[in-house]
Amino acid sequence: MTAPLTSPQPPAAGGTMIAIEAVSKWYGEVRVLSGCSTAVTRGEVVVVCGPSGSGKSTLLKCVNALEPFQEGQITVDGTRVRDKATNLPRLRARVGMVFQHFELFPHLSVLDNLTLAPRKVLGRSKAEATQRGLDLLARVGLSAHAHKHPGQLSGGQQQRVAIARALAMDPVVMLFDEPTSALDPEMVGEVLDVMVELARDGMTMMVVTHEMGFARKVADRVVFMDRGEIVEDVAKDAFFDRPRSERAQQFLSRILAH
């Protein structure tokens, strides 16, 4: 039996890992999120989808305070994001984030990309961080590339490194912001395979994606957004088989037709 991609995490109080309560956000006078509320329980995979400009990525980035919000509250594993006493760097260290573009350090080797934050932020020894990094590279199928630089890898390989780098911090939850949108179609599968395995290992995940095949295979729930609002927040099968809103029906008819 292969070792899981993740390390065991203590359960959040009440089983809720992320609580989003009536969150609203403005850019100047433009309201981009409007009273958004949902929750993600420990071990749950929630896919956030919707048309471009619907607020999906903005909501995701609010979870670890990469985007500030003006109203409402977000709590991650018992920590209130907007609380002035919250240590945001410490919070972000516990929330893995994978972006559309890989955000790897181009001047560092793949392995050094994985070990830098655990050493600097978590205080791990070089030996401990290196072993954990090598283990994670093996799990995402990139052991042979540990000493290469990111520019020597394909897009799909770089995104798998980005996932391994996030996991190297032993996060309690993983956030994915359209992780395959910048990839060539032939590279999408290798990244989604890693994400599927993460889900099977029990990692709590919020995933912004247009990959409806992934959502059907892995998601427990689907949150559908439009114009900054959460229009539907339902179990996966209900969303795909019986979408309630006309807007969700239109979205699915267009995206599943391709």
CSV table of C-alpha atoms in Angstrom, one decimal:
chain,number,residue,atom,x,y,z
A,1,MET,CA,0.0,0.0,0.0
A,2,THR,CA,1.4,3.4,-0.9
A,3,ALA,CA,1.6,6.1,1.7
A,4,PRO,CA,-1.1,8.8,1.5
A,5,LEU,CA,-0.3,12.2,0.1
A,6,THR,CA,-1.4,13.9,3.3
A,7,SER,CA,-0.5,13.8,6.9
A,8,PRO,CA,-3.2,13.0,9.5
A,9,GLN,CA,-4.8,16.2,10.8
A,10,PRO,CA,-6.7,16.8,14.0
A,11,PRO,CA,-10.4,17.3,13.5
A,12,ALA,CA,-11.8,20.8,13.5
A,13,ALA,CA,-14.3,21.7,16.3
A,14,GLY,CA,-17.7,20.4,15.3
A,15,GLY,CA,-16.3,18.9,12.1
A,16,THR,CA,-16.5,22.3,10.3
A,17,MET,CA,-13.2,23.2,8.7
A,18,ILE,CA,-14.3,26.3,6.8
A,19,ALA,CA,-17.3,28.5,7.7
A,20,ILE,CA,-18.1,31.3,5.4
A,21,GLU,CA,-20.8,33.6,6.9
A,22,ALA,CA,-22.6,36.4,5.0
A,23,VAL,CA,-19.3,37.5,3.3
A,24,SER,CA,-19.5,40.6,1.1
A,25,LYS,CA,-16.7,42.4,-0.7
A,26,TRP,CA,-16.4,45.6,-2.8
A,27,TYR,CA,-13.7,46.9,-5.1
A,28,GLY,CA,-14.4,50.6,-4.7
A,29,GLU,CA,-18.1,50.9,-5.4
A,30,VAL,CA,-18.4,47.6,-7.3
A,31,ARG,CA,-19.8,44.8,-5.2
A,32,VAL,CA,-18.0,41.5,-6.1
A,33,LEU,CA,-19.3,39.3,-3.4
A,34,SER,CA,-22.8,39.6,-1.9
A,35,GLY,CA,-23.8,37.8,1.3
A,36,CYS,CA,-22.0,34.6,0.6
A,37,SER,CA,-22.5,31.8,3.1
A,38,THR,CA,-21.4,28.1,3.0
A,39,ALA,CA,-19.4,25.7,5.0
A,40,VAL,CA,-16.9,22.9,4.4
A,41,THR,CA,-16.6,20.0,6.8
A,42,ARG,CA,-13.4,18.1,7.5
A,43,GLY,CA,-12.6,15.7,4.7
A,44,GLU,CA,-15.1,17.2,2.3
A,45,VAL,CA,-14.4,18.2,-1.3
A,46,VAL,CA,-16.4,21.3,-2.5
A,47,VAL,CA,-16.2,22.4,-6.1
A,48,VAL,CA,-17.0,26.1,-6.7
A,49,CYS,CA,-18.1,26.8,-10.3
A,50,GLY,CA,-19.9,29.4,-12.3
A,51,PRO,CA,-19.3,31.8,-15.2
A,52,SER,CA,-16.3,34.0,-15.5
A,53,GLY,CA,-16.5,37.1,-13.2
A,54,SER,CA,-18.9,35.4,-10.8
A,55,GLY,CA,-16.7,35.8,-7.8
A,56,LYS,CA,-15.4,32.2,-7.5
A,57,SER,CA,-11.7,33.0,-7.2
A,58,THR,CA,-12.3,36.1,-5.0
A,59,LEU,CA,-14.3,34.0,-2.5
A,60,LEU,CA,-11.5,31.4,-2.4
A,61,LYS,CA,-8.8,34.0,-1.8
A,62,CYS,CA,-10.9,35.5,1.0
A,63,VAL,CA,-10.6,32.2,2.9
A,64,ASN,CA,-6.9,32.8,3.7
A,65,ALA,CA,-7.1,36.6,3.6
A,66,LEU,CA,-5.3,37.0,0.2
A,67,GLU,CA,-8.3,39.2,-0.5
A,68,PRO,CA,-9.8,41.3,2.3
A,69,PHE,CA,-13.5,41.5,2.6
A,70,GLN,CA,-15.7,44.2,4.2
A,71,GLU,CA,-18.6,42.3,5.7
A,72,GLY,CA,-19.2,38.9,7.2
A,73,GLN,CA,-16.8,36.4,8.7
A,74,ILE,CA,-14.7,33.4,7.6
A,75,THR,CA,-13.5,30.9,10.1
A,76,VAL,CA,-10.8,28.3,9.2
A,77,ASP,CA,-10.4,25.4,11.7
A,78,GLY,CA,-11.5,27.7,14.5
A,79,THR,CA,-9.5,30.7,13.5
A,80,ARG,CA,-11.4,33.9,12.5
A,81,VAL,CA,-9.8,35.4,9.4
A,82,ARG,CA,-10.9,39.0,10.1
A,83,ASP,CA,-10.0,39.0,13.7
A,84,LYS,CA,-7.3,41.6,14.3
A,85,ALA,CA,-5.6,39.2,16.7
A,86,THR,CA,-5.2,36.5,14.0
A,87,ASN,CA,-1.7,35.8,12.8
A,88,LEU,CA,-2.3,35.7,9.1
A,89,PRO,CA,1.1,34.2,8.1
A,90,ARG,CA,0.5,31.4,10.6
A,91,LEU,CA,-3.0,30.9,9.2
A,92,ARG,CA,-1.8,30.8,5.6
A,93,ALA,CA,0.9,28.2,6.6
A,94,ARG,CA,-2.0,25.9,7.5
A,95,VAL,CA,-4.0,26.6,4.3
A,96,GLY,CA,-2.4,25.2,1.1
A,97,MET,CA,-3.1,27.3,-2.0
A,98,VAL,CA,-2.5,26.2,-5.6
A,99,PHE,CA,-3.0,28.9,-8.2
A,100,GLN,CA,-3.6,29.0,-12.0
A,101,HIS,CA,0.0,29.8,-12.6
A,102,PHE,CA,2.4,27.8,-10.6
A,103,GLU,CA,4.2,30.6,-8.7
A,104,LEU,CA,7.3,28.5,-8.3
A,105,PHE,CA,10.7,30.2,-7.6
A,106,PRO,CA,12.4,29.9,-11.0
A,107,HIS,CA,16.0,30.2,-9.6
A,108,LEU,CA,15.5,27.4,-7.1
A,109,SER,CA,15.5,23.6,-7.9
A,110,VAL,CA,12.3,21.7,-7.6
A,111,LEU,CA,13.4,20.2,-4.2
A,112,ASP,CA,14.5,23.6,-2.9
A,113,ASN,CA,11.0,25.0,-3.8
A,114,LEU,CA,9.5,22.3,-1.6
A,115,THR,CA,11.9,22.7,1.4
A,116,LEU,CA,12.2,26.5,1.7
A,117,ALA,CA,8.9,27.3,3.5
A,118,PRO,CA,9.0,24.3,5.9
A,119,ARG,CA,12.5,25.3,7.0
A,120,LYS,CA,11.9,29.1,7.2
A,121,VAL,CA,8.3,29.0,8.5
A,122,LEU,CA,7.9,25.7,10.3
A,123,GLY,CA,11.5,25.6,11.6
A,124,ARG,CA,12.2,22.1,10.2
A,125,SER,CA,15.7,20.9,9.8
A,126,LYS,CA,17.2,20.6,6.4
A,127,ALA,CA,17.3,16.9,6.6
A,128,GLU,CA,13.6,16.6,7.7
A,129,ALA,CA,12.4,19.1,5.1
A,130,THR,CA,14.4,17.3,2.4
A,131,GLN,CA,13.0,13.9,3.2
A,132,ARG,CA,9.4,15.2,3.3
A,133,GLY,CA,10.0,17.0,0.0
A,134,LEU,CA,11.4,13.8,-1.6
A,135,ASP,CA,8.5,11.7,-0.3
A,136,LEU,CA,6.0,14.2,-1.8
A,137,LEU,CA,7.8,14.3,-5.2
A,138,ALA,CA,7.6,10.5,-5.3
A,139,ARG,CA,3.9,10.7,-4.6
A,140,VAL,CA,3.2,13.1,-7.5
A,141,GLY,CA,5.5,11.1,-9.8
A,142,LEU,CA,8.4,13.6,-10.1
A,143,SER,CA,11.3,12.0,-8.1
A,144,ALA,CA,13.5,12.1,-11.2
A,145,HIS,CA,13.1,15.9,-11.4
A,146,ALA,CA,14.0,16.9,-7.9
A,147,HIS,CA,17.2,18.7,-8.9
A,148,LYS,CA,15.9,20.4,-12.1
A,149,HIS,CA,14.6,24.0,-12.2
A,150,PRO,CA,11.0,24.7,-12.9
A,151,GLY,CA,11.7,26.0,-16.4
A,152,GLN,CA,12.9,22.6,-17.3
A,153,LEU,CA,9.5,21.0,-16.6
A,154,SER,CA,6.2,20.9,-18.5
A,155,GLY,CA,3.3,23.0,-17.3
A,156,GLY,CA,1.6,19.9,-15.8
A,157,GLN,CA,4.8,18.9,-14.0
A,158,GLN,CA,5.2,22.4,-12.6
A,159,GLN,CA,1.6,22.3,-11.3
A,160,ARG,CA,2.3,19.0,-9.6
A,161,VAL,CA,5.3,20.5,-8.0
A,162,ALA,CA,3.1,23.4,-6.8
A,163,ILE,CA,0.7,20.9,-5.2
A,164,ALA,CA,3.6,19.1,-3.5
A,165,ARG,CA,5.0,22.4,-2.3
A,166,ALA,CA,1.7,23.2,-0.7
A,167,LEU,CA,1.4,19.8,0.9
A,168,ALA,CA,5.0,20.1,2.3
A,169,MET,CA,3.5,22.6,4.9
A,170,ASP,CA,1.1,19.8,6.1
A,171,PRO,CA,-2.0,22.0,5.6
A,172,VAL,CA,-5.4,21.3,7.2
A,173,VAL,CA,-7.1,22.3,4.0
A,174,MET,CA,-6.2,22.8,0.3
A,175,LEU,CA,-7.5,25.6,-1.9
A,176,PHE,CA,-7.3,25.2,-5.7
A,177,ASP,CA,-7.9,28.3,-7.9
A,178,GLU,CA,-8.5,26.9,-11.4
A,179,PRO,CA,-5.3,24.8,-11.2
A,180,THR,CA,-5.7,23.4,-14.8
A,181,SER,CA,-6.8,26.5,-16.7
A,182,ALA,CA,-3.3,27.5,-17.7
A,183,LEU,CA,-2.4,24.0,-18.9
A,184,ASP,CA,-2.4,22.4,-22.4
A,185,PRO,CA,-5.3,20.0,-22.6
A,186,GLU,CA,-3.0,16.9,-22.6
A,187,MET,CA,-1.5,18.0,-19.3
A,188,VAL,CA,-4.8,18.5,-17.4
A,189,GLY,CA,-5.2,14.8,-16.6
A,190,GLU,CA,-1.9,14.4,-14.7
A,191,VAL,CA,-2.8,17.3,-12.4
A,192,LEU,CA,-6.4,16.1,-11.8
A,193,ASP,CA,-5.1,12.6,-11.0
A,194,VAL,CA,-3.1,14.0,-8.1
A,195,MET,CA,-6.1,16.0,-6.9
A,196,VAL,CA,-8.3,12.9,-7.1
A,197,GLU,CA,-5.8,11.0,-5.0
A,198,LEU,CA,-5.7,13.8,-2.5
A,199,ALA,CA,-9.5,13.7,-2.1
A,200,ARG,CA,-9.4,9.9,-1.6
A,201,ASP,CA,-6.8,10.4,1.1
A,202,GLY,CA,-9.3,12.6,3.0
A,203,MET,CA,-7.9,16.1,2.4
A,204,THR,CA,-10.4,18.9,2.9
A,205,MET,CA,-10.5,20.8,-0.4
A,206,MET,CA,-12.2,23.8,-2.0
A,207,VAL,CA,-11.7,23.8,-5.8
A,208,VAL,CA,-12.6,26.5,-8.2
A,209,THR,CA,-12.7,24.8,-11.6
A,210,HIS,CA,-14.5,24.4,-14.9
A,211,GLU,CA,-13.5,20.7,-15.0
A,212,MET,CA,-17.0,19.2,-14.5
A,213,GLY,CA,-15.7,15.7,-15.0
A,214,PHE,CA,-13.5,16.1,-12.0
A,215,ALA,CA,-16.4,17.6,-10.1
A,216,ARG,CA,-18.7,14.6,-10.9
A,217,LYS,CA,-16.0,12.2,-9.9
A,218,VAL,CA,-14.7,13.7,-6.7
A,219,ALA,CA,-16.9,16.5,-5.3
A,220,ASP,CA,-19.2,16.0,-2.3
A,221,ARG,CA,-20.9,19.3,-2.9
A,222,VAL,CA,-21.1,21.9,-5.7
A,223,VAL,CA,-21.3,25.7,-5.0
A,224,PHE,CA,-22.6,27.5,-8.0
A,225,MET,CA,-21.9,31.3,-8.1
A,226,ASP,CA,-23.2,34.0,-10.4
A,227,ARG,CA,-22.7,37.8,-10.1
A,228,GLY,CA,-21.1,37.5,-6.7
A,229,GLU,CA,-23.8,35.4,-5.1
A,230,ILE,CA,-24.0,31.7,-4.2
A,231,VAL,CA,-27.0,30.6,-6.3
A,232,GLU,CA,-26.9,26.9,-5.5
A,233,ASP,CA,-25.1,25.0,-2.7
A,234,VAL,CA,-26.1,21.3,-3.1
A,235,ALA,CA,-24.9,17.8,-3.2
A,236,LYS,CA,-23.0,16.9,-6.4
A,237,ASP,CA,-25.7,14.6,-7.9
A,238,ALA,CA,-28.5,17.2,-7.2
A,239,PHE,CA,-26.5,19.9,-9.0
A,240,PHE,CA,-25.8,17.8,-12.1
A,241,ASP,CA,-29.1,15.9,-12.3
A,242,ARG,CA,-31.6,18.5,-10.9
A,243,PRO,CA,-30.1,22.1,-11.0
A,244,ARG,CA,-32.8,24.3,-9.4
A,245,SER,CA,-31.9,27.7,-10.9
A,246,GLU,CA,-32.3,28.6,-14.5
A,247,ARG,CA,-28.8,30.2,-14.4
A,248,ALA,CA,-27.2,26.9,-13.3
A,249,GLN,CA,-29.2,25.0,-16.0
A,250,GLN,CA,-27.8,27.4,-18.6
A,251,PHE,CA,-24.3,27.1,-17.3
A,252,LEU,CA,-24.4,23.3,-17.3
A,253,SER,CA,-26.0,23.0,-20.8
A,254,ARG,CA,-23.2,25.2,-22.2
A,255,ILE,CA,-20.2,23.7,-20.4
A,256,LEU,CA,-21.2,20.0,-20.7
A,257,ALA,CA,-21.9,20.5,-24.4
A,258,HIS,CA,-18.1,20.8,-25.1
